[in-house]
XYZ file of C-alpha atoms in Angstrom:
467
model
C 0.000 0.000 0.000
C 1.071 3.600 -0.621
C 0.748 6.082 2.248
C 1.136 9.814 1.737
C 2.396 11.892 4.668
C 3.071 15.563 5.166
C 6.584 16.957 5.541
C 6.398 16.931 9.334
C 6.660 14.381 12.114
C 3.050 14.794 13.310
C 1.680 13.556 9.978
C 3.965 10.521 10.076
C 3.019 9.788 13.681
C -0.691 9.639 12.822
C -0.074 7.368 9.818
C 2.334 5.106 11.733
C -0.109 4.673 14.610
C -2.829 3.562 12.172
C -0.480 1.176 10.375
C 0.695 -0.396 13.613
C -2.906 -0.831 14.771
C -3.693 -2.719 11.547
C -0.509 -4.807 11.789
C 0.908 -3.517 8.483
C 4.570 -4.552 8.232
C 7.219 -2.243 6.729
C 7.586 -4.334 3.564
C 3.876 -3.789 2.826
C 3.953 0.010 2.819
C 5.532 2.693 0.634
C 5.680 6.190 2.088
C 5.439 9.211 -0.206
C 5.367 12.885 0.659
C 2.617 15.352 -0.102
C 3.299 17.761 -2.927
C 6.431 16.062 -4.249
C 4.733 14.539 -7.294
C 6.433 11.164 -7.030
C 4.771 9.841 -10.141
C 2.292 7.177 -9.052
C -0.911 6.769 -11.134
C -2.670 5.315 -8.107
C -4.194 7.427 -5.373
C -2.579 6.935 -1.978
C -4.268 4.639 0.494
C -6.022 6.336 3.381
C -4.959 5.022 6.753
C -7.881 5.273 9.189
C -7.203 7.279 12.316
C -6.448 5.050 15.236
C -6.556 5.485 18.956
C -3.330 4.719 20.801
C -2.553 1.021 20.558
C -3.003 -0.703 23.910
C 0.294 -1.763 25.450
C 2.337 0.085 22.835
C 5.206 2.209 24.145
C 8.166 3.695 22.342
C 11.573 4.439 23.905
C 12.152 8.200 24.445
C 15.405 7.857 22.490
C 13.433 6.941 19.366
C 11.187 9.998 19.690
C 14.264 12.231 19.995
C 15.869 10.633 16.936
C 12.630 10.795 14.957
C 12.335 14.535 15.575
C 15.705 15.032 13.891
C 15.335 12.439 11.130
C 11.982 13.962 10.132
C 13.874 17.153 9.183
C 16.208 15.346 6.768
C 15.661 15.752 3.024
C 16.179 12.068 2.298
C 12.969 10.554 0.842
C 13.750 7.295 2.636
C 13.325 8.808 6.088
C 9.662 7.871 6.645
C 10.110 4.259 5.567
C 13.254 3.993 7.664
C 11.558 5.413 10.757
C 8.593 3.086 10.355
C 10.898 0.084 9.939
C 12.741 0.925 13.176
C 9.452 1.665 14.943
C 8.017 -1.687 13.824
C 11.037 -3.559 15.168
C 10.965 -1.669 18.479
C 7.330 -2.639 19.001
C 7.796 -6.225 17.866
C 10.187 -7.483 20.512
C 13.440 -5.582 19.746
C 13.049 -3.105 22.590
C 16.814 -2.437 22.851
C 17.370 -2.110 19.114
C 18.720 1.437 19.326
C 21.608 0.214 21.495
C 22.899 -1.875 18.569
C 24.652 0.816 16.564
C 26.066 -1.769 14.141
C 22.548 -2.645 12.975
C 22.004 -1.335 9.424
C 18.721 0.448 10.221
C 20.019 1.968 13.448
C 23.246 3.095 11.774
C 21.279 4.812 9.017
C 18.901 6.536 11.455
C 21.852 7.815 13.499
C 23.578 9.038 10.326
C 20.520 11.028 9.221
C 20.062 12.439 12.730
C 23.704 13.557 12.875
C 23.359 15.249 9.493
C 20.392 17.252 10.752
C 22.192 18.085 14.000
C 25.206 19.425 12.083
C 22.935 21.485 9.853
C 21.131 22.902 12.885
C 24.482 23.828 14.423
C 25.466 25.679 11.251
C 22.156 27.546 11.164
C 22.656 28.682 14.751
C 26.200 29.787 13.907
C 25.667 31.390 10.488
C 22.343 33.227 10.706
C 23.068 36.972 10.550
C 20.219 39.385 11.215
C 19.954 42.715 9.398
C 18.115 45.578 11.032
C 15.160 47.084 9.157
C 12.664 49.756 10.141
C 9.128 49.881 8.824
C 6.516 52.339 10.008
C 8.741 53.337 12.912
C 8.972 49.734 14.169
C 12.348 48.002 14.361
C 12.739 44.383 13.278
C 15.528 42.068 12.140
C 15.597 39.817 9.095
C 17.985 37.018 8.138
C 18.227 34.736 5.116
C 19.807 31.302 5.321
C 20.098 28.250 3.074
C 20.030 25.082 5.213
C 20.790 21.625 3.879
C 17.684 20.140 5.442
C 14.158 21.103 6.508
C 15.171 22.415 9.923
C 13.340 25.747 10.312
C 10.729 24.392 12.754
C 13.396 22.381 14.572
C 15.733 25.346 15.142
C 13.288 28.278 15.436
C 12.602 27.759 19.192
C 16.334 28.224 19.824
C 16.240 31.704 18.267
C 13.068 32.566 20.200
C 14.918 31.743 23.431
C 18.076 33.508 22.269
C 16.388 36.733 21.079
C 13.099 36.948 22.993
C 12.962 40.748 23.127
C 13.389 41.583 19.435
C 11.107 41.073 16.456
C 12.812 38.914 13.870
C 12.241 36.767 10.799
C 14.396 33.998 9.329
C 13.829 33.333 5.646
C 14.923 30.179 3.808
C 14.085 28.671 0.396
C 11.853 26.041 2.077
C 10.124 27.896 4.898
C 10.140 31.097 6.929
C 9.528 31.872 10.585
C 8.692 35.106 12.399
C 8.874 35.963 16.087
C 6.575 38.823 17.210
C 7.714 38.867 20.867
C 4.953 36.396 21.800
C 4.824 33.477 19.382
C 6.436 31.868 16.363
C 4.602 31.997 13.051
C 5.659 29.820 10.134
C 5.243 30.577 6.455
C 6.414 29.478 3.004
C 9.971 29.756 1.719
C 11.186 32.840 -0.133
C 14.181 33.711 -2.357
C 17.156 35.576 -0.978
C 16.049 38.767 -2.753
C 13.373 39.200 -0.057
C 16.034 39.804 2.607
C 18.030 43.043 3.105
C 21.675 43.087 1.990
C 23.235 44.830 4.981
C 22.914 47.352 7.782
C 24.930 49.773 9.893
C 25.909 47.102 12.431
C 27.920 45.050 9.951
C 31.015 47.261 10.117
C 31.044 46.901 13.911
C 30.629 43.128 13.619
C 33.473 42.969 11.101
C 35.758 44.866 13.478
C 34.893 42.472 16.291
C 35.433 39.391 14.104
C 38.834 40.624 12.910
C 39.926 41.330 16.492
C 39.061 37.774 17.601
C 40.627 36.035 14.582
C 43.604 33.987 15.828
C 46.148 33.561 12.997
C 48.079 30.929 14.938
C 45.117 28.557 14.798
C 44.385 29.081 11.101
C 43.484 25.891 9.269
C 41.984 26.812 5.906
C 40.742 23.297 5.139
C 38.986 22.986 8.497
C 37.549 26.497 8.156
C 36.029 25.657 4.774
C 34.563 22.466 6.207
C 33.013 24.288 9.157
C 32.032 27.404 7.195
C 31.044 26.230 3.687
C 31.375 28.860 0.977
C 27.689 28.632 0.127
C 27.011 30.535 3.391
C 29.565 33.292 2.769
C 27.168 35.486 0.804
C 25.095 36.127 3.939
C 28.027 36.380 6.386
C 29.336 39.971 6.635
C 32.645 38.742 8.073
C 33.286 36.522 5.043
C 34.605 39.441 2.998
C 37.400 39.842 5.590
C 38.577 36.230 5.454
C 40.872 36.394 2.370
C 42.850 39.314 3.819
C 42.998 37.763 7.311
C 44.319 34.528 5.778
C 46.923 36.471 3.782
C 48.139 38.307 6.910
C 48.158 35.205 9.141
C 51.839 34.161 8.657
C 53.151 37.649 9.452
C 50.871 38.047 12.484
C 51.856 34.610 13.806
C 55.526 35.499 13.404
C 55.005 38.626 15.498
C 53.246 36.575 18.166
C 56.268 34.310 18.706
C 58.950 37.010 18.500
C 61.094 37.319 21.655
C 59.954 39.981 24.126
C 62.881 42.200 25.117
C 62.341 42.541 28.871
C 64.997 42.927 31.569
C 65.226 40.043 34.060
C 66.491 40.711 37.589
C 68.066 37.245 37.720
C 70.587 38.351 35.097
C 72.837 39.792 37.796
C 73.085 36.357 39.465
C 74.182 34.472 36.353
C 77.661 32.913 36.616
C 80.512 33.605 34.237
C 80.491 30.001 33.030
C 77.043 29.060 31.730
C 77.144 25.244 31.668
C 74.152 23.596 33.366
C 76.035 22.573 36.489
C 77.378 26.113 37.029
C 73.931 27.594 36.408
C 72.298 25.216 38.916
C 74.871 26.073 41.571
C 74.587 29.841 41.012
C 70.781 29.703 41.095
C 70.883 28.568 44.716
C 71.909 32.084 45.634
C 69.303 33.889 43.514
C 67.500 36.743 45.280
C 65.878 38.290 42.215
C 62.322 38.137 43.649
C 60.713 37.719 47.101
C 59.759 34.068 46.511
C 63.158 32.888 47.778
C 62.321 34.170 51.275
C 59.714 31.434 51.972
C 60.966 28.652 49.743
C 63.185 25.905 51.154
C 65.561 25.960 48.197
C 65.937 26.778 44.522
C 64.629 23.973 42.320
C 66.647 24.125 39.126
C 66.039 22.119 35.979
C 67.446 18.646 35.428
C 68.316 16.597 32.399
C 71.118 16.283 29.855
C 72.540 19.166 27.818
C 71.528 18.461 24.256
C 68.158 16.962 25.251
C 65.885 17.053 22.216
C 62.835 18.014 24.282
C 62.663 20.615 27.037
C 59.552 20.613 29.237
C 58.818 23.829 31.110
C 56.310 24.033 33.955
C 55.129 26.933 36.104
C 56.976 26.603 39.429
C 57.995 23.880 41.897
C 55.317 22.424 44.141
C 55.470 21.474 47.799
C 57.234 18.136 47.251
C 59.621 19.591 44.660
C 60.581 22.305 47.164
C 61.358 19.701 49.820
C 63.251 17.317 47.531
C 64.937 19.883 45.273
C 63.962 18.256 41.954
C 61.326 19.303 39.388
C 58.192 17.259 38.739
C 58.391 14.706 41.549
C 54.943 15.348 43.094
C 51.515 14.104 41.922
C 51.619 16.257 38.778
C 55.062 14.918 37.945
C 53.900 11.347 38.424
C 51.008 11.939 36.002
C 53.424 13.532 33.536
C 55.806 10.552 33.781
C 52.945 8.142 33.109
C 51.753 9.981 29.996
C 55.315 10.471 28.721
C 55.936 6.737 28.999
C 52.660 6.065 27.226
C 53.759 8.049 24.161
C 57.270 6.560 24.122
C 59.254 9.389 25.719
C 61.789 8.593 28.466
C 62.077 11.188 31.210
C 65.803 10.565 31.608
C 66.405 11.790 28.057
C 64.452 15.025 28.528
C 65.248 18.331 30.227
C 62.608 19.377 32.772
C 62.460 22.768 34.427
C 60.098 25.525 35.543
C 59.627 29.139 34.535
C 59.988 30.122 38.213
C 62.576 28.337 40.354
C 61.169 28.940 43.865
C 57.967 27.570 45.402
C 55.377 30.293 45.966
C 52.825 29.288 48.581
C 50.240 30.409 51.093
C 49.341 28.810 54.401
C 46.429 26.379 54.490
C 44.817 24.239 57.170
C 47.000 22.028 59.360
C 50.198 23.759 58.243
C 49.624 22.891 54.590
C 51.558 24.903 52.037
C 49.144 25.665 49.221
C 50.245 26.613 45.727
C 50.128 30.349 44.944
C 50.398 31.257 41.283
C 53.438 33.441 40.552
C 52.785 36.913 39.231
C 54.185 38.466 36.090
C 57.000 40.127 38.079
C 58.198 36.803 39.507
C 58.093 35.183 36.067
C 60.056 38.047 34.515
C 62.559 38.110 37.390
C 63.374 34.437 36.798
C 63.465 34.664 32.997
C 67.254 34.938 32.806
C 67.625 31.428 34.273
C 65.198 29.964 31.757
C 66.916 31.720 28.845
C 70.278 30.383 30.025
C 68.893 26.835 30.248
C 67.480 27.047 26.721
C 70.828 28.338 25.435
C 72.685 25.417 27.011
C 70.242 22.633 26.177
C 69.394 23.886 22.670
C 66.350 21.604 22.387
C 64.707 20.620 19.134
C 61.344 21.209 20.794
C 59.977 23.007 23.857
C 56.750 21.920 25.563
C 55.211 24.423 27.969
C 52.856 23.078 30.615
C 50.264 25.695 31.526
C 49.698 29.346 30.722
C 52.416 30.708 33.028
C 55.147 28.673 31.339
C 53.897 29.657 27.872
C 53.679 33.336 28.808
C 57.253 33.265 30.076
C 58.215 32.901 26.403
C 55.463 34.734 24.517
C 54.280 37.305 27.032
C 51.016 37.804 28.947
C 48.935 38.027 25.760
C 49.243 34.280 25.105
C 46.001 32.368 25.768
C 46.365 28.641 26.219
C 42.659 27.996 25.636
C 43.061 29.467 22.125
C 46.448 28.017 21.134
C 46.810 24.782 23.088
C 48.295 21.995 20.984
C 49.478 24.304 18.181
C 53.109 23.972 17.078
C 55.134 27.125 16.374
C 58.570 27.702 14.896
C 60.246 30.012 17.436
C 63.660 31.559 18.182
C 64.019 29.171 21.132
C 63.335 25.908 19.316
C 62.303 24.666 15.908
C 59.051 23.399 17.452
C 57.255 24.959 20.427
C 53.936 23.909 21.955
C 51.808 24.692 25.003
C 49.339 22.347 26.678
C 47.662 21.865 30.055
C 49.737 21.602 33.204
C 49.109 18.130 34.682
C 48.288 19.724 38.044
C 45.338 21.476 36.358
C 43.961 18.068 35.393
C 44.316 16.817 38.963
C 42.494 19.858 40.374
C 39.450 19.727 38.061
C 36.414 18.917 40.268
C 34.177 17.726 37.424
C 34.971 14.124 36.511
C 33.796 14.437 32.908
C 35.786 17.638 32.308
C 38.840 16.025 33.892
C 38.557 12.976 31.641
C 38.168 15.134 28.545
C 41.167 17.287 29.491
C 43.206 14.120 30.089
C 42.393 12.974 26.540
C 43.549 16.316 25.106
C 46.692 16.232 27.245
C 47.599 12.764 25.994
C 46.863 13.763 22.386
C 49.173 16.787 22.728
C 52.036 14.705 24.143
C 51.527 12.142 21.418
C 51.866 14.949 18.893
C 55.065 16.079 20.645
C 56.498 12.572 20.226
C 55.475 12.509 16.546
C 57.010 15.935 15.955
C 60.319 14.903 17.538
C 60.467 11.885 15.235
C 59.743 14.106 12.233
C 62.499 16.548 13.260
C 65.002 13.664 13.226
């Protein structure tokens, strides 16, 4: 039998309920969509309305998937949904947990396609201000891949509840009048305004947030397809921002010429042993007053990888060696996991004394060093780099990274990126392992651990590539 449904989930739900009540199996029904002219000479069969089938229940996960799949353009979606629904109600209650099943895999694929398209609509819709009869409103035009206007419109109503707006697409339109959403037919792009006075301001903001160090043209084109550029005011800036990216990145990693107080404590002979001995007498900043000792770097001159942390912790201050506390133990474990031996690396900190504040029961709690302490100690770090001459430098945490690139460096924007710098052919910043240990949320901690391991794996790969 041939069953005609509308382009929305409600129409399918009514038809599916009637088919299930009559015991019509998926191989006995062909779904077609109203208004698509699919070429049958026979009139569609009318499925009688049916009350809810006694004892019939559908997993909430299916209803959530169906809402997305119903928005997909694929003509197979209704037959696919009915096939999965039939199986769920005929003894395969846990079907959706079997992602390797052909029907489930296809449903998930369609749902993900709609979800990606919805994400792009949320990201790429740009409203233009218009004024008619003294009343301000905002209009946007967008070309989605799928039929997602009704699916995404509630998001914009929540996001912009206090402004009148309309979103126009080739398939459908929606208007928010401060009280309710009203849907209408699709319209061509010519019905939407071309620009407004706010676009110059938006362009200035976009250019100021563009990070040249993270530029990946291929990924940008994948995330921001060119078909959307015509309605994105910032798109006209992209070619010039891409052209300027290498020069701007070069300026970002240029050495900052700042005087370090520790310079007056440097010894005449600058080998690592002489530097470590001289550092014990450093008084360049007040941190030495409360610390037990100077904790200098350790590792062989000529080490191919130098790892730079923030400052020693409580256990490092007591023992006199870097990275021997809980954070160091986590670092050792991940290093071993990616094939890097600690004994072949040079490990140090941007600041050589333990900065702390008193906690309960005589605990010494970590106190982040300020910019003055980092700058005061910079001469020791520069001397270590000059002696070790590493192929690659890995900075753990923002403080270590900023000791090289200055306070403008943001680890959340540039973590995991590799730069060619004056200090080493390859330079990267990632999380400090202590940050992972301090994260209270278990899920966030696990995700950060994955990123941390990925970054160290990339360090190992880069060292192999450098030879």
